[in-house]
Amino acid sequence: MSWLLNSDKATEQFGGRLVDVLEGSGIVFLKGDLGAGKTTLCRGVLRALGYTGAVKSPTFTLVEPYELPVHLVYHFDLYRLSDPDELNYLGVDEYFTSQALCLIEWPEKGLGLLPKPDLEIEMRVVGDTSRRLFVQSGTDKGVRALTRLPA
């Protein structure tokens, strides 16, 4: 399925919808070129969960945990990962619990060590502020979530 989002605000709102359809937990792969809006979408997820602080891509730390009152969110950015085995040093398995929502930018850098995503979102720039999102499911939970995303 695909969506055309015409602004950063629309991208953030889409992130908020993900929280609802995934019921606050799951694994989401975010693919797209630099500047495609992956971190903006993550900001929308966090805002929908009540987080009011700054949201930036954890490019140098690889993962940014957000321990919110009711939810646990891990925002990964694997762009600078030179070898997928580096994820083992992070103890990556510990992040993927059934209670956490894991948002993973540049998942292709961690192939073979990451679990199957519930949703995979490819983001493409189609104008100055517009993005086309292509979303597919990778698990039964993802199938249910995808059918609940409004058109």
PDB file of C-alpha atoms in Angstrom:
ATOM      1  CA  MET A   1       0.000   0.000   0.000  1.00  0.00           C
ATOM      2  CA  SER A   2       1.168   3.557  -0.523  1.00  0.00           C
ATOM      3  CA  TRP A   3       0.432   7.020   0.825  1.00  0.00           C
ATOM      4  CA  LEU A   4       1.336  10.476  -0.461  1.00  0.00           C
ATOM      5  CA  LEU A   5       2.214  12.847   2.367  1.00  0.00           C
ATOM      6  CA  ASN A   6       2.479  16.516   1.411  1.00  0.00           C
ATOM      7  CA  SER A   7       4.247  17.965   4.458  1.00  0.00           C
ATOM      8  CA  ASP A   8       6.388  17.208   7.483  1.00  0.00           C
ATOM      9  CA  LYS A   9       3.249  17.567   9.585  1.00  0.00           C
ATOM     10  CA  ALA A  10       1.493  14.888   7.504  1.00  0.00           C
ATOM     11  CA  THR A  11       4.537  12.628   7.932  1.00  0.00           C
ATOM     12  CA  GLU A  12       4.420  13.110  11.712  1.00  0.00           C
ATOM     13  CA  GLN A  13       0.675  12.397  11.714  1.00  0.00           C
ATOM     14  CA  PHE A  14       1.293   9.161   9.818  1.00  0.00           C
ATOM     15  CA  GLY A  15       3.793   8.213  12.529  1.00  0.00           C
ATOM     16  CA  GLY A  16       1.063   8.795  15.082  1.00  0.00           C
ATOM     17  CA  ARG A  17      -1.246   6.435  13.216  1.00  0.00           C
ATOM     18  CA  LEU A  18       1.416   3.734  13.394  1.00  0.00           C
ATOM     19  CA  VAL A  19       1.234   3.845  17.190  1.00  0.00           C
ATOM     20  CA  ASP A  20      -2.486   3.076  17.042  1.00  0.00           C
ATOM     21  CA  VAL A  21      -2.356   0.269  14.492  1.00  0.00           C
ATOM     22  CA  LEU A  22       0.659  -1.421  16.106  1.00  0.00           C
ATOM     23  CA  GLU A  23      -0.889  -0.981  19.553  1.00  0.00           C
ATOM     24  CA  GLY A  24       2.314   0.576  20.902  1.00  0.00           C
ATOM     25  CA  SER A  25       4.766  -2.231  20.153  1.00  0.00           C
ATOM     26  CA  GLY A  26       6.444  -3.910  17.213  1.00  0.00           C
ATOM     27  CA  ILE A  27       9.322  -3.622  14.793  1.00  0.00           C
ATOM     28  CA  VAL A  28       9.266  -1.084  11.962  1.00  0.00           C
ATOM     29  CA  PHE A  29      11.947  -0.842   9.276  1.00  0.00           C
ATOM     30  CA  LEU A  30      12.330   2.641   7.770  1.00  0.00           C
ATOM     31  CA  LYS A  31      14.038   2.823   4.399  1.00  0.00           C
ATOM     32  CA  GLY A  32      14.804   5.785   2.187  1.00  0.00           C
ATOM     33  CA  ASP A  33      17.506   8.172   1.093  1.00  0.00           C
ATOM     34  CA  LEU A  34      18.981  10.813   3.368  1.00  0.00           C
ATOM     35  CA  GLY A  35      16.349  13.489   3.922  1.00  0.00           C
ATOM     36  CA  ALA A  36      13.442  11.202   3.033  1.00  0.00           C
ATOM     37  CA  GLY A  37      11.682  11.876   6.348  1.00  0.00           C
ATOM     38  CA  LYS A  38      12.498   8.783   8.403  1.00  0.00           C
ATOM     39  CA  THR A  39      13.340  10.745  11.550  1.00  0.00           C
ATOM     40  CA  THR A  40      10.313  13.005  11.015  1.00  0.00           C
ATOM     41  CA  LEU A  41       8.105   9.917  11.015  1.00  0.00           C
ATOM     42  CA  CYS A  42       9.813   8.732  14.235  1.00  0.00           C
ATOM     43  CA  ARG A  43       9.128  12.135  15.779  1.00  0.00           C
ATOM     44  CA  GLY A  44       5.448  11.655  14.966  1.00  0.00           C
ATOM     45  CA  VAL A  45       5.443   8.284  16.717  1.00  0.00           C
ATOM     46  CA  LEU A  46       7.030   9.774  19.820  1.00  0.00           C
ATOM     47  CA  ARG A  47       4.735  12.816  19.853  1.00  0.00           C
ATOM     48  CA  ALA A  48       1.700  10.521  19.649  1.00  0.00           C
ATOM     49  CA  LEU A  49       3.017   8.747  22.749  1.00  0.00           C
ATOM     50  CA  GLY A  50       3.330  12.044  24.624  1.00  0.00           C
ATOM     51  CA  TYR A  51       7.058  12.694  24.280  1.00  0.00           C
ATOM     52  CA  THR A  52       7.730  16.441  24.064  1.00  0.00           C
ATOM     53  CA  GLY A  53      11.537  16.563  23.949  1.00  0.00           C
ATOM     54  CA  ALA A  54      13.852  16.858  20.974  1.00  0.00           C
ATOM     55  CA  VAL A  55      13.903  13.938  18.552  1.00  0.00           C
ATOM     56  CA  LYS A  56      16.986  13.569  16.419  1.00  0.00           C
ATOM     57  CA  SER A  57      18.423  10.675  14.533  1.00  0.00           C
ATOM     58  CA  PRO A  58      20.821   8.624  16.707  1.00  0.00           C
ATOM     59  CA  THR A  59      23.402   8.447  13.922  1.00  0.00           C
ATOM     60  CA  PHE A  60      26.427   8.324  16.213  1.00  0.00           C
ATOM     61  CA  THR A  61      24.963   6.399  19.159  1.00  0.00           C
ATOM     62  CA  LEU A  62      23.090   3.930  16.888  1.00  0.00           C
ATOM     63  CA  VAL A  63      20.132   3.701  19.280  1.00  0.00           C
ATOM     64  CA  GLU A  64      18.183   6.197  21.355  1.00  0.00           C
ATOM     65  CA  PRO A  65      15.904   4.740  24.035  1.00  0.00           C
ATOM     66  CA  TYR A  66      12.735   6.575  25.061  1.00  0.00           C
ATOM     67  CA  GLU A  67      11.315   5.221  28.306  1.00  0.00           C
ATOM     68  CA  LEU A  68       7.860   6.767  28.413  1.00  0.00           C
ATOM     69  CA  PRO A  69       5.305   6.232  31.191  1.00  0.00           C
ATOM     70  CA  VAL A  70       3.393   3.536  29.308  1.00  0.00           C
ATOM     71  CA  HIS A  71       5.631   2.720  26.324  1.00  0.00           C
ATOM     72  CA  LEU A  72       9.211   1.814  25.563  1.00  0.00           C
ATOM     73  CA  VAL A  73      10.538   3.027  22.204  1.00  0.00           C
ATOM     74  CA  TYR A  74      13.939   2.324  20.682  1.00  0.00           C
ATOM     75  CA  HIS A  75      14.937   4.519  17.748  1.00  0.00           C
ATOM     76  CA  PHE A  76      17.804   2.984  15.780  1.00  0.00           C
ATOM     77  CA  ASP A  77      19.846   4.624  13.031  1.00  0.00           C
ATOM     78  CA  LEU A  78      22.217   2.113  11.456  1.00  0.00           C
ATOM     79  CA  TYR A  79      23.527   4.454   8.738  1.00  0.00           C
ATOM     80  CA  ARG A  80      27.089   4.497  10.112  1.00  0.00           C
ATOM     81  CA  LEU A  81      27.220   0.786  10.847  1.00  0.00           C
ATOM     82  CA  SER A  82      30.151  -0.635   8.889  1.00  0.00           C
ATOM     83  CA  ASP A  83      29.605  -4.287   9.837  1.00  0.00           C
ATOM     84  CA  PRO A  84      26.325  -5.893  10.950  1.00  0.00           C
ATOM     85  CA  ASP A  85      28.248  -7.767  13.667  1.00  0.00           C
ATOM     86  CA  GLU A  86      28.634  -4.429  15.479  1.00  0.00           C
ATOM     87  CA  LEU A  87      25.012  -4.919  16.520  1.00  0.00           C
ATOM     88  CA  ASN A  88      26.109  -7.839  18.696  1.00  0.00           C
ATOM     89  CA  TYR A  89      28.260  -5.446  20.732  1.00  0.00           C
ATOM     90  CA  LEU A  90      25.154  -3.373  21.397  1.00  0.00           C
ATOM     91  CA  GLY A  91      23.330  -6.414  22.736  1.00  0.00           C
ATOM     92  CA  VAL A  92      20.743  -5.847  20.037  1.00  0.00           C
ATOM     93  CA  ASP A  93      18.647  -8.875  21.036  1.00  0.00           C
ATOM     94  CA  GLU A  94      17.761  -7.192  24.326  1.00  0.00           C
ATOM     95  CA  TYR A  95      15.939  -4.392  22.510  1.00  0.00           C
ATOM     96  CA  PHE A  96      13.446  -6.561  20.686  1.00  0.00           C
ATOM     97  CA  THR A  97      10.932  -7.405  23.387  1.00  0.00           C
ATOM     98  CA  SER A  98       7.221  -7.757  22.884  1.00  0.00           C
ATOM     99  CA  GLN A  99       6.625  -4.605  24.933  1.00  0.00           C
ATOM    100  CA  ALA A 100       8.904  -2.302  22.913  1.00  0.00           C
ATOM    101  CA  LEU A 101       8.345  -0.349  19.728  1.00  0.00           C
ATOM    102  CA  CYS A 102      11.533  -0.479  17.643  1.00  0.00           C
ATOM    103  CA  LEU A 103      11.937   2.047  14.825  1.00  0.00           C
ATOM    104  CA  ILE A 104      14.932   1.129  12.682  1.00  0.00           C
ATOM    105  CA  GLU A 105      16.379   3.508  10.098  1.00  0.00           C
ATOM    106  CA  TRP A 106      18.729   1.959   7.514  1.00  0.00           C
ATOM    107  CA  PRO A 107      17.816  -1.659   8.443  1.00  0.00           C
ATOM    108  CA  GLU A 108      19.669  -2.995   5.400  1.00  0.00           C
ATOM    109  CA  LYS A 109      22.902  -2.277   7.306  1.00  0.00           C
ATOM    110  CA  GLY A 110      21.932  -4.875   9.921  1.00  0.00           C
ATOM    111  CA  LEU A 111      20.664  -7.650   7.675  1.00  0.00           C
ATOM    112  CA  GLY A 112      20.955 -11.083   9.168  1.00  0.00           C
ATOM    113  CA  LEU A 113      20.956  -9.819  12.753  1.00  0.00           C
ATOM    114  CA  LEU A 114      17.642  -7.989  12.901  1.00  0.00           C
ATOM    115  CA  PRO A 115      14.333  -9.766  13.468  1.00  0.00           C
ATOM    116  CA  LYS A 116      11.676  -9.731  10.788  1.00  0.00           C
ATOM    117  CA  PRO A 117       9.802  -6.408  10.820  1.00  0.00           C
ATOM    118  CA  ASP A 118       6.107  -6.128  11.443  1.00  0.00           C
ATOM    119  CA  LEU A 119       6.051  -3.248   8.957  1.00  0.00           C
ATOM    120  CA  GLU A 120       8.562  -2.090   6.384  1.00  0.00           C
ATOM    121  CA  ILE A 121       8.179   1.485   5.183  1.00  0.00           C
ATOM    122  CA  GLU A 122      10.031   2.825   2.174  1.00  0.00           C
ATOM    123  CA  MET A 123      10.008   6.608   1.928  1.00  0.00           C
ATOM    124  CA  ARG A 124      10.669   8.458  -1.326  1.00  0.00           C
ATOM    125  CA  VAL A 125      11.015  12.187  -1.861  1.00  0.00           C
ATOM    126  CA  VAL A 126       8.602  13.315  -4.586  1.00  0.00           C
ATOM    127  CA  GLY A 127       8.764  17.097  -4.159  1.00  0.00           C
ATOM    128  CA  ASP A 128      10.111  19.813  -1.907  1.00  0.00           C
ATOM    129  CA  THR A 129       7.966  18.684   1.014  1.00  0.00           C
ATOM    130  CA  SER A 130       6.129  15.633  -0.336  1.00  0.00           C
ATOM    131  CA  ARG A 131       6.936  12.008   0.396  1.00  0.00           C
ATOM    132  CA  ARG A 132       5.527   8.803  -1.035  1.00  0.00           C
ATOM    133  CA  LEU A 133       5.387   5.994   1.536  1.00  0.00           C
ATOM    134  CA  PHE A 134       5.245   2.358   0.477  1.00  0.00           C
ATOM    135  CA  VAL A 135       4.260   0.109   3.366  1.00  0.00           C
ATOM    136  CA  GLN A 136       4.312  -3.669   3.473  1.00  0.00           C
ATOM    137  CA  SER A 137       3.807  -6.177   6.248  1.00  0.00           C
ATOM    138  CA  GLY A 138       6.299  -8.824   7.309  1.00  0.00           C
ATOM    139  CA  THR A 139       4.397 -10.624  10.074  1.00  0.00           C
ATOM    140  CA  ASP A 140       0.832 -11.486  11.034  1.00  0.00           C
ATOM    141  CA  LYS A 141       0.867  -8.493  13.377  1.00  0.00           C
ATOM    142  CA  GLY A 142       2.000  -6.356  10.446  1.00  0.00           C
ATOM    143  CA  VAL A 143      -0.836  -7.652   8.260  1.00  0.00           C
ATOM    144  CA  ARG A 144      -3.363  -6.656  10.931  1.00  0.00           C
ATOM    145  CA  ALA A 145      -1.715  -3.251  11.341  1.00  0.00           C
ATOM    146  CA  LEU A 146      -1.623  -2.584   7.612  1.00  0.00           C
ATOM    147  CA  THR A 147      -5.322  -3.318   7.205  1.00  0.00           C
ATOM    148  CA  ARG A 148      -6.062  -0.824   9.995  1.00  0.00           C
ATOM    149  CA  LEU A 149      -4.071   2.051   8.481  1.00  0.00           C
ATOM    150  CA  PRO A 150      -6.496   4.598   7.030  1.00  0.00           C
ATOM    151  CA  ALA A 151      -6.199   5.345   3.338  1.00  0.00           C
TER     152      ALA A 151
END
